[in-house]
Amino acid sequence: MNRVVVTGMGAVTPVGNDVATFLKNIFSGKIGFDTISKFDASETGITVAGEVKDFDPKLRVGKKAAKRMDLFSQYAVDSAIAAVEQAGIDETNTDSYDMGVIYGSGIGGLTTIQEQVIKMKDKGPQRVSPMFVPTSIANMAAGNIALRFKAKGICTAIVTACSSGTNAIGEAFRQIREGRAQVMLTGGAEASVNEIGIAGFAALTALSKETDPARASLPFDVDRSGFVMGEGAATLVLEELEHAQKRGAKIYGEIVGYGSTCDAFHMTSPDPTGEGAARAMQQAIAEADVTPEQIGYINAHGTATHANDTGESIAINRVFGEDSQVKVSSTKSMTGHLLGAAGAIEAVITIAALEKGELPANVGLKKQDPECHVNVVTENAEPAPDLEYAISNSLGFGGHNAVLAFRKWSE
């Protein structure tokens, strides 16, 4: 089996539109929430979201290209361009037939769908844009990235709700590990901070109604009241180790395991026993060929809903034991929940935690829920100089569980 390393990363998030800014803000505990500004949300009962700020698609995507993309694809392509630039991948060092794309989105072009349905209702079906289908379908983040970089290997889309980004990275990892590609562009994108996105999740009573941004997203806290909607994208360049070394690439981390299971329990609620999530963690750890005791950090799914945080804590205890010292934090306390992009931005954070030897805080935690019996990282980012292995969890509607195992880079 081939070794798979990460040689490039790009991000568009509520706390920064490039990887350096994003990670600086994450490790300093900056919250990316504010009052919703994209539309009047007063009738939804929801006040706060994690909107991307000051995003200009003309800077990387290009004005003409952006007009032919929904916002989720713009975020995806922007982050992909940054990741490829960081990796130094180009036609001189990578055969286009050896490069593929696997990309995730939970919903796809929701803004376009909303706009065009309204237009059809108000002005009739003849006024629907001819670009409606090619901009709204969920595979177009992958398609647009492949077009931009002439990637002629596998190009496919993953739609597994909030596990989409993690599943995409895991499946891309497998392509290289099993010898079907040398380079993969992978990650997830979402742009659901709009009327129908907020209204839909509010109707499920999944969103926090808190008006104070500092108290809106409280994973593992006894006062948690739901998740905060976030938006954005992250792209990783995965590369076969020898391919990366041959061209002298800087390596940021290594993916060493992937697990994917289904609860087969309920459309939206996780299995309260944590069995499915636990199996996904066990699969990733087994493929990494390590023991649970060697995992030093878990970037938890941690949405700040009651069912998720309790069930995920139980799952962690099933794998690591009730008295485990493995450190846990949910960075959704700062970014909100980016749905299909969540696993991608959290993969970037987990890789950075290993590289820096530092753990991001579970910001806002005041009183930990006794039902969430895990070893949560405190208010301040925590030094972890001996950290070698970490995992990142994603759990989605439909019972999807996906876990990635990472190793700090060393020869």
CSV table of C-alpha atoms in Angstrom, one decimal:
chain,number,residue,atom,x,y,z
A,1,MET,CA,0.0,0.0,0.0
A,2,ASN,CA,1.2,3.5,-0.8
A,3,ARG,CA,1.8,6.2,1.8
A,4,VAL,CA,-0.4,9.3,1.4
A,5,VAL,CA,0.8,12.7,2.4
A,6,VAL,CA,-0.8,16.2,2.4
A,7,THR,CA,1.2,18.7,0.4
A,8,GLY,CA,-1.3,21.6,0.0
A,9,MET,CA,-4.2,23.1,1.8
A,10,GLY,CA,-6.7,26.0,1.0
A,11,ALA,CA,-9.6,27.3,3.0
A,12,VAL,CA,-12.5,29.7,2.9
A,13,THR,CA,-14.1,30.0,6.3
A,14,PRO,CA,-16.0,32.2,8.8
A,15,VAL,CA,-12.6,32.9,10.5
A,16,GLY,CA,-10.4,33.5,7.4
A,17,ASN,CA,-10.3,33.1,3.7
A,18,ASP,CA,-6.8,31.6,3.5
A,19,VAL,CA,-5.1,28.8,5.5
A,20,ALA,CA,-2.7,31.0,7.4
A,21,THR,CA,-5.4,33.4,8.6
A,22,PHE,CA,-7.8,30.6,9.3
A,23,LEU,CA,-5.3,28.6,11.4
A,24,LYS,CA,-4.1,31.7,13.2
A,25,ASN,CA,-7.6,32.5,14.3
A,26,ILE,CA,-8.5,28.9,15.2
A,27,PHE,CA,-5.5,28.5,17.5
A,28,SER,CA,-6.1,31.9,19.1
A,29,GLY,CA,-9.8,31.0,19.8
A,30,LYS,CA,-11.5,33.5,17.5
A,31,ILE,CA,-15.2,33.0,17.0
A,32,GLY,CA,-16.5,33.6,13.5
A,33,PHE,CA,-20.2,34.3,14.3
A,34,ASP,CA,-22.2,37.4,13.9
A,35,THR,CA,-25.8,38.5,13.2
A,36,ILE,CA,-26.9,37.1,9.8
A,37,SER,CA,-26.3,39.8,7.2
A,38,LYS,CA,-27.2,38.0,3.9
A,39,PHE,CA,-30.9,38.3,4.4
A,40,ASP,CA,-33.5,39.3,6.9
A,41,ALA,CA,-33.7,36.2,9.2
A,42,SER,CA,-36.1,37.6,11.8
A,43,GLU,CA,-39.0,35.4,10.8
A,44,THR,CA,-36.9,32.2,11.1
A,45,GLY,CA,-36.2,32.8,14.7
A,46,ILE,CA,-32.5,32.4,14.1
A,47,THR,CA,-30.1,35.3,14.6
A,48,VAL,CA,-26.5,34.1,14.3
A,49,ALA,CA,-24.5,32.4,11.6
A,50,GLY,CA,-20.9,31.8,10.6
A,51,GLU,CA,-20.8,33.7,7.4
A,52,VAL,CA,-17.8,34.0,5.1
A,53,LYS,CA,-16.6,37.6,5.2
A,54,ASP,CA,-15.1,39.7,2.5
A,55,PHE,CA,-15.0,36.9,0.0
A,56,ASP,CA,-14.1,38.2,-3.5
A,57,PRO,CA,-14.4,35.5,-6.2
A,58,LYS,CA,-12.6,37.7,-8.7
A,59,LEU,CA,-9.4,37.4,-6.9
A,60,ARG,CA,-8.8,33.7,-7.6
A,61,VAL,CA,-11.8,32.2,-9.3
A,62,GLY,CA,-12.2,35.0,-11.8
A,63,LYS,CA,-15.2,37.2,-12.6
A,64,LYS,CA,-16.3,35.3,-15.8
A,65,ALA,CA,-15.9,31.9,-14.2
A,66,ALA,CA,-17.7,32.9,-11.0
A,67,LYS,CA,-20.8,33.9,-12.9
A,68,ARG,CA,-21.1,30.3,-14.0
A,69,MET,CA,-20.9,28.9,-10.5
A,70,ASP,CA,-23.1,28.7,-7.4
A,71,LEU,CA,-21.4,30.1,-4.3
A,72,PHE,CA,-20.5,26.7,-3.0
A,73,SER,CA,-18.5,26.0,-6.2
A,74,GLN,CA,-16.8,29.4,-5.9
A,75,TYR,CA,-15.7,28.6,-2.4
A,76,ALA,CA,-14.5,25.2,-3.5
A,77,VAL,CA,-12.5,26.5,-6.5
A,78,ASP,CA,-11.0,29.3,-4.5
A,79,SER,CA,-9.7,27.0,-1.8
A,80,ALA,CA,-8.5,24.5,-4.5
A,81,ILE,CA,-6.5,27.2,-6.3
A,82,ALA,CA,-4.8,28.1,-3.0
A,83,ALA,CA,-4.1,24.5,-2.1
A,84,VAL,CA,-2.6,23.7,-5.5
A,85,GLU,CA,-0.5,26.8,-5.4
A,86,GLN,CA,0.8,25.8,-1.9
A,87,ALA,CA,1.6,22.3,-3.2
A,88,GLY,CA,3.3,23.5,-6.3
A,89,ILE,CA,1.5,21.0,-8.5
A,90,ASP,CA,1.5,21.8,-12.2
A,91,GLU,CA,1.7,20.1,-15.6
A,92,THR,CA,5.6,19.9,-15.4
A,93,ASN,CA,5.5,17.6,-12.3
A,94,THR,CA,2.2,15.8,-12.5
A,95,ASP,CA,0.5,13.9,-15.3
A,96,SER,CA,-3.1,15.0,-15.7
A,97,TYR,CA,-4.2,11.4,-16.0
A,98,ASP,CA,-2.6,10.6,-12.6
A,99,MET,CA,-4.6,13.4,-10.9
A,100,GLY,CA,-8.2,13.1,-9.7
A,101,VAL,CA,-10.8,15.0,-7.8
A,102,ILE,CA,-13.2,13.7,-5.1
A,103,TYR,CA,-15.2,16.5,-3.4
A,104,GLY,CA,-18.0,16.7,-1.0
A,105,SER,CA,-21.1,18.9,-0.4
A,106,GLY,CA,-24.1,18.1,1.7
A,107,ILE,CA,-26.5,20.1,-0.4
A,108,GLY,CA,-24.8,21.7,-3.4
A,109,GLY,CA,-26.1,24.9,-5.0
A,110,LEU,CA,-28.8,25.8,-2.6
A,111,THR,CA,-28.6,29.5,-3.2
A,112,THR,CA,-29.1,28.9,-7.0
A,113,ILE,CA,-32.0,26.5,-6.3
A,114,GLN,CA,-33.7,29.1,-4.1
A,115,GLU,CA,-33.3,31.9,-6.5
A,116,GLN,CA,-34.5,30.0,-9.5
A,117,VAL,CA,-37.5,28.5,-7.9
A,118,ILE,CA,-38.6,32.0,-6.8
A,119,LYS,CA,-38.0,33.2,-10.3
A,120,MET,CA,-40.1,30.4,-11.8
A,121,LYS,CA,-42.9,31.1,-9.4
A,122,ASP,CA,-42.8,34.9,-10.0
A,123,LYS,CA,-42.0,35.0,-13.7
A,124,GLY,CA,-42.8,31.6,-15.1
A,125,PRO,CA,-40.8,28.6,-16.2
A,126,GLN,CA,-39.5,30.3,-19.4
A,127,ARG,CA,-37.4,32.6,-17.2
A,128,VAL,CA,-35.5,29.9,-15.4
A,129,SER,CA,-31.8,30.3,-16.2
A,130,PRO,CA,-30.2,27.9,-18.6
A,131,MET,CA,-27.4,27.6,-16.1
A,132,PHE,CA,-29.7,26.5,-13.3
A,133,VAL,CA,-28.8,22.8,-13.5
A,134,PRO,CA,-25.1,23.1,-14.2
A,135,THR,CA,-24.7,25.5,-11.3
A,136,SER,CA,-26.9,23.8,-8.7
A,137,ILE,CA,-26.0,20.1,-8.9
A,138,ALA,CA,-23.8,18.9,-6.1
A,139,ASN,CA,-21.1,17.4,-8.3
A,140,MET,CA,-20.1,20.8,-9.7
A,141,ALA,CA,-17.6,21.7,-7.1
A,142,ALA,CA,-15.7,18.6,-8.2
A,143,GLY,CA,-16.3,19.3,-11.9
A,144,ASN,CA,-15.2,22.9,-11.7
A,145,ILE,CA,-12.0,21.9,-9.9
A,146,ALA,CA,-11.2,19.2,-12.4
A,147,LEU,CA,-11.8,21.7,-15.2
A,148,ARG,CA,-9.6,24.3,-13.7
A,149,PHE,CA,-6.6,21.9,-13.2
A,150,LYS,CA,-7.2,19.5,-16.1
A,151,ALA,CA,-7.5,16.6,-13.7
A,152,LYS,CA,-8.3,13.6,-15.9
A,153,GLY,CA,-8.3,10.8,-13.4
A,154,ILE,CA,-11.4,10.0,-11.3
A,155,CYS,CA,-13.7,12.9,-10.7
A,156,THR,CA,-16.7,12.3,-8.4
A,157,ALA,CA,-18.8,13.9,-5.8
A,158,ILE,CA,-19.6,12.6,-2.3
A,159,VAL,CA,-23.0,13.5,-0.7
A,160,THR,CA,-23.2,12.1,2.8
A,161,ALA,CA,-24.7,15.1,4.6
A,162,CYS,CA,-22.3,16.4,7.3
A,163,SER,CA,-19.8,13.6,6.7
A,164,SER,CA,-19.4,14.6,3.0
A,165,GLY,CA,-16.0,16.3,3.4
A,166,THR,CA,-14.5,13.6,5.5
A,167,ASN,CA,-15.8,10.8,3.2
A,168,ALA,CA,-14.4,12.7,0.2
A,169,ILE,CA,-11.0,12.9,1.8
A,170,GLY,CA,-11.1,9.3,2.8
A,171,GLU,CA,-12.1,8.0,-0.6
A,172,ALA,CA,-9.4,10.2,-2.2
A,173,PHE,CA,-6.9,8.7,0.3
A,174,ARG,CA,-7.9,5.2,-0.9
A,175,GLN,CA,-7.4,6.2,-4.6
A,176,ILE,CA,-3.7,6.9,-3.9
A,177,ARG,CA,-3.2,4.2,-1.3
A,178,GLU,CA,-4.4,1.6,-3.6
A,179,GLY,CA,-2.4,2.9,-6.6
A,180,ARG,CA,-5.1,4.4,-8.8
A,181,ALA,CA,-3.8,8.0,-8.6
A,182,GLN,CA,-0.7,9.9,-7.7
A,183,VAL,CA,-2.4,13.2,-6.8
A,184,MET,CA,-5.9,13.9,-5.5
A,185,LEU,CA,-7.7,17.2,-5.0
A,186,THR,CA,-10.3,16.7,-2.3
A,187,GLY,CA,-12.3,18.4,0.4
A,188,GLY,CA,-15.8,19.9,0.8
A,189,ALA,CA,-17.8,23.0,0.2
A,190,GLU,CA,-21.1,24.4,1.4
A,191,ALA,CA,-23.1,27.7,1.1
A,192,SER,CA,-26.3,27.3,2.9
A,193,VAL,CA,-26.6,30.5,4.8
A,194,ASN,CA,-29.7,31.6,2.9
A,195,GLU,CA,-33.4,31.7,3.6
A,196,ILE,CA,-34.2,28.1,2.8
A,197,GLY,CA,-31.1,26.7,4.4
A,198,ILE,CA,-31.7,28.5,7.7
A,199,ALA,CA,-35.5,28.0,7.6
A,200,GLY,CA,-35.1,24.3,6.9
A,201,PHE,CA,-32.7,23.5,9.7
A,202,ALA,CA,-34.6,25.8,12.1
A,203,ALA,CA,-37.8,23.8,11.3
A,204,LEU,CA,-35.9,20.7,12.5
A,205,THR,CA,-35.1,22.6,15.7
A,206,ALA,CA,-31.4,21.9,15.0
A,207,LEU,CA,-30.2,25.5,15.1
A,208,SER,CA,-29.3,27.5,18.1
A,209,LYS,CA,-31.6,30.5,18.8
A,210,GLU,CA,-29.0,32.2,20.9
A,211,THR,CA,-28.5,35.9,20.0
A,212,ASP,CA,-25.1,36.3,21.7
A,213,PRO,CA,-22.4,35.0,19.2
A,214,ALA,CA,-20.2,34.1,22.1
A,215,ARG,CA,-22.8,31.7,23.6
A,216,ALA,CA,-24.3,30.4,20.4
A,217,SER,CA,-22.2,27.3,19.7
A,218,LEU,CA,-21.3,25.4,22.9
A,219,PRO,CA,-20.2,21.8,22.1
A,220,PHE,CA,-20.3,19.5,25.1
A,221,ASP,CA,-21.6,22.3,27.4
A,222,VAL,CA,-24.6,21.7,29.6
A,223,ASP,CA,-26.2,24.9,28.1
A,224,ARG,CA,-25.7,23.9,24.4
A,225,SER,CA,-28.8,24.6,22.4
A,226,GLY,CA,-28.1,23.6,18.8
A,227,PHE,CA,-25.6,24.3,16.0
A,228,VAL,CA,-24.7,27.5,14.3
A,229,MET,CA,-24.8,27.4,10.5
A,230,GLY,CA,-21.5,28.0,8.9
A,231,GLU,CA,-20.3,28.2,5.3
A,232,GLY,CA,-17.1,27.9,3.2
A,233,ALA,CA,-14.8,25.2,1.9
A,234,ALA,CA,-11.4,23.6,2.3
A,235,THR,CA,-9.3,21.7,-0.2
A,236,LEU,CA,-6.4,19.3,0.5
A,237,VAL,CA,-3.8,18.1,-2.0
A,238,LEU,CA,-3.1,14.5,-1.3
A,239,GLU,CA,-0.1,12.9,-2.9
A,240,GLU,CA,1.7,9.6,-3.1
A,241,LEU,CA,4.8,9.9,-0.9
A,242,GLU,CA,7.4,9.1,-3.5
A,243,HIS,CA,5.7,11.4,-6.0
A,244,ALA,CA,5.9,14.3,-3.5
A,245,GLN,CA,9.5,13.5,-2.5
A,246,LYS,CA,10.6,13.3,-6.1
A,247,ARG,CA,9.5,16.9,-6.8
A,248,GLY,CA,10.8,18.2,-3.4
A,249,ALA,CA,7.3,19.1,-2.0
A,250,LYS,CA,6.8,20.3,1.5
A,251,ILE,CA,4.8,17.8,3.4
A,252,TYR,CA,2.3,19.0,6.1
A,253,GLY,CA,1.1,15.6,7.4
A,254,GLU,CA,0.2,12.1,6.5
A,255,ILE,CA,-3.2,10.3,6.3
A,256,VAL,CA,-2.9,6.9,7.7
A,257,GLY,CA,-6.4,5.6,8.2
A,258,TYR,CA,-10.1,6.0,7.2
A,259,GLY,CA,-13.2,4.5,8.6
A,260,SER,CA,-16.8,4.8,7.3
A,261,THR,CA,-19.9,3.2,8.7
A,262,CYS,CA,-23.7,3.7,9.0
A,263,ASP,CA,-25.9,3.7,12.0
A,264,ALA,CA,-28.9,2.5,10.1
A,265,PHE,CA,-30.9,3.8,13.0
A,266,HIS,CA,-32.8,7.1,12.1
A,267,MET,CA,-32.9,9.7,9.4
A,268,THR,CA,-31.6,12.5,11.5
A,269,SER,CA,-30.8,11.2,15.0
A,270,PRO,CA,-27.6,9.4,15.8
A,271,ASP,CA,-27.6,6.0,17.4
A,272,PRO,CA,-27.6,6.9,21.1
A,273,THR,CA,-25.4,3.8,21.9
A,274,GLY,CA,-22.6,5.3,19.7
A,275,GLU,CA,-22.0,1.9,18.1
A,276,GLY,CA,-21.7,3.1,14.5
A,277,ALA,CA,-19.5,6.1,15.2
A,278,ALA,CA,-17.3,3.9,17.5
A,279,ARG,CA,-16.8,1.4,14.6
A,280,ALA,CA,-15.7,4.1,12.3
A,281,MET,CA,-13.1,5.3,14.8
A,282,GLN,CA,-12.0,1.7,15.3
A,283,GLN,CA,-11.6,1.2,11.5
A,284,ALA,CA,-9.5,4.3,11.1
A,285,ILE,CA,-7.3,3.5,14.0
A,286,ALA,CA,-6.9,-0.1,12.8
A,287,GLU,CA,-5.9,1.0,9.3
A,288,ALA,CA,-3.4,3.4,10.9
A,289,ASP,CA,-1.9,0.3,12.6
A,290,VAL,CA,-1.9,1.9,16.0
A,291,THR,CA,-3.7,1.4,19.3
A,292,PRO,CA,-6.3,3.8,20.7
A,293,GLU,CA,-3.7,4.8,23.4
A,294,GLN,CA,-1.5,6.2,20.7
A,295,ILE,CA,-4.2,8.7,19.5
A,296,GLY,CA,-3.5,12.0,21.3
A,297,TYR,CA,-6.3,14.2,20.0
A,298,ILE,CA,-9.8,13.9,18.6
A,299,ASN,CA,-11.3,16.8,16.5
A,300,ALA,CA,-14.9,15.9,17.4
A,301,HIS,CA,-17.9,16.3,15.2
A,302,GLY,CA,-19.3,18.2,18.3
A,303,THR,CA,-22.2,20.1,16.7
A,304,ALA,CA,-23.6,21.4,20.1
A,305,THR,CA,-26.9,19.6,19.7
A,306,HIS,CA,-27.9,17.5,22.6
A,307,ALA,CA,-28.1,14.2,20.7
A,308,ASN,CA,-24.9,14.5,18.8
A,309,ASP,CA,-22.6,15.5,21.7
A,310,THR,CA,-24.0,12.9,24.0
A,311,GLY,CA,-23.9,10.1,21.4
A,312,GLU,CA,-20.4,11.0,20.2
A,313,SER,CA,-19.1,11.1,23.8
A,314,ILE,CA,-20.5,7.6,24.3
A,315,ALA,CA,-18.8,6.5,21.1
A,316,ILE,CA,-15.5,7.9,22.1
A,317,ASN,CA,-15.7,6.1,25.5
A,318,ARG,CA,-16.5,2.8,23.7
A,319,VAL,CA,-13.3,3.1,21.8
A,320,PHE,CA,-10.9,4.8,24.3
A,321,GLY,CA,-12.4,3.9,27.6
A,322,GLU,CA,-14.3,5.9,30.3
A,323,ASP,CA,-11.1,7.2,31.9
A,324,SER,CA,-9.1,7.9,28.7
A,325,GLN,CA,-6.9,11.0,28.7
A,326,VAL,CA,-7.3,11.5,24.9
A,327,LYS,CA,-7.9,15.2,24.3
A,328,VAL,CA,-11.1,16.2,22.6
A,329,SER,CA,-12.3,19.5,21.1
A,330,SER,CA,-15.0,20.7,18.7
A,331,THR,CA,-13.7,23.6,16.6
A,332,LYS,CA,-17.4,24.2,15.5
A,333,SER,CA,-17.3,26.3,18.7
A,334,MET,CA,-15.5,28.9,16.4
A,335,THR,CA,-16.5,28.1,12.8
A,336,GLY,CA,-20.1,26.8,13.3
A,337,HIS,CA,-21.2,23.8,11.4
A,338,LEU,CA,-20.2,23.9,7.7
A,339,LEU,CA,-22.3,20.8,6.9
A,340,GLY,CA,-20.6,19.1,3.9
A,341,ALA,CA,-17.5,21.3,4.3
A,342,ALA,CA,-17.1,20.7,8.0
A,343,GLY,CA,-14.9,17.6,7.7
A,344,ALA,CA,-12.6,19.3,5.3
A,345,ILE,CA,-11.9,22.4,7.4
A,346,GLU,CA,-11.5,20.2,10.4
A,347,ALA,CA,-9.0,18.0,8.6
A,348,VAL,CA,-6.9,21.1,8.0
A,349,ILE,CA,-7.1,21.9,11.7
A,350,THR,CA,-6.1,18.4,12.7
A,351,ILE,CA,-3.1,18.4,10.4
A,352,ALA,CA,-2.1,21.8,11.8
A,353,ALA,CA,-2.5,20.5,15.4
A,354,LEU,CA,0.0,17.7,14.7
A,355,GLU,CA,2.4,20.0,12.9
A,356,LYS,CA,2.3,22.7,15.5
A,357,GLY,CA,2.1,20.4,18.5
A,358,GLU,CA,-0.8,22.4,19.8
A,359,LEU,CA,-4.5,21.6,20.4
A,360,PRO,CA,-7.3,24.0,19.5
A,361,ALA,CA,-9.7,24.9,22.3
A,362,ASN,CA,-13.3,24.0,22.7
A,363,VAL,CA,-14.2,27.7,22.9
A,364,GLY,CA,-17.1,28.8,25.1
A,365,LEU,CA,-17.3,25.8,27.4
A,366,LYS,CA,-18.2,26.9,30.9
A,367,LYS,CA,-19.9,23.8,32.4
A,368,GLN,CA,-19.3,20.5,30.8
A,369,ASP,CA,-22.4,18.3,30.5
A,370,PRO,CA,-21.9,15.2,32.7
A,371,GLU,CA,-23.4,13.1,29.8
A,372,CYS,CA,-20.4,14.2,27.7
A,373,HIS,CA,-17.7,12.4,29.7
A,374,VAL,CA,-14.7,13.2,27.5
A,375,ASN,CA,-11.5,15.1,28.2
A,376,VAL,CA,-12.3,18.4,26.6
A,377,VAL,CA,-9.5,20.9,25.7
A,378,THR,CA,-9.9,24.0,27.9
A,379,GLU,CA,-10.5,27.6,26.9
A,380,ASN,CA,-6.9,28.2,25.8
A,381,ALA,CA,-5.1,26.3,23.1
A,382,GLU,CA,-3.1,23.6,24.8
A,383,PRO,CA,0.5,22.6,24.0
A,384,ALA,CA,1.0,19.0,22.9
A,385,PRO,CA,4.6,18.6,21.9
A,386,ASP,CA,4.5,14.8,21.8
A,387,LEU,CA,1.4,14.6,19.7
A,388,GLU,CA,1.9,12.0,16.9
A,389,TYR,CA,-1.5,10.7,15.9
A,390,ALA,CA,-4.9,12.3,15.8
A,391,ILE,CA,-8.4,11.6,14.4
A,392,SER,CA,-11.2,13.7,13.0
A,393,ASN,CA,-14.8,12.7,13.3
A,394,SER,CA,-17.8,13.5,11.1
A,395,LEU,CA,-21.3,12.3,11.7
A,396,GLY,CA,-24.2,13.0,9.3
A,397,PHE,CA,-27.9,12.8,8.8
A,398,GLY,CA,-28.7,9.4,7.3
A,399,GLY,CA,-26.5,7.8,9.9
A,400,HIS,CA,-23.3,8.4,8.1
A,401,ASN,CA,-20.1,8.1,10.2
A,402,ALA,CA,-16.7,9.0,8.8
A,403,VAL,CA,-13.3,9.2,10.5
A,404,LEU,CA,-9.8,10.1,9.3
A,405,ALA,CA,-6.6,9.2,11.1
A,406,PHE,CA,-3.6,11.5,10.7
A,407,ARG,CA,0.1,11.2,11.6
A,408,LYS,CA,2.5,14.0,12.3
A,409,TRP,CA,4.9,14.0,9.3
A,410,SER,CA,8.2,12.3,9.7
A,411,GLU,CA,10.2,10.1,7.4
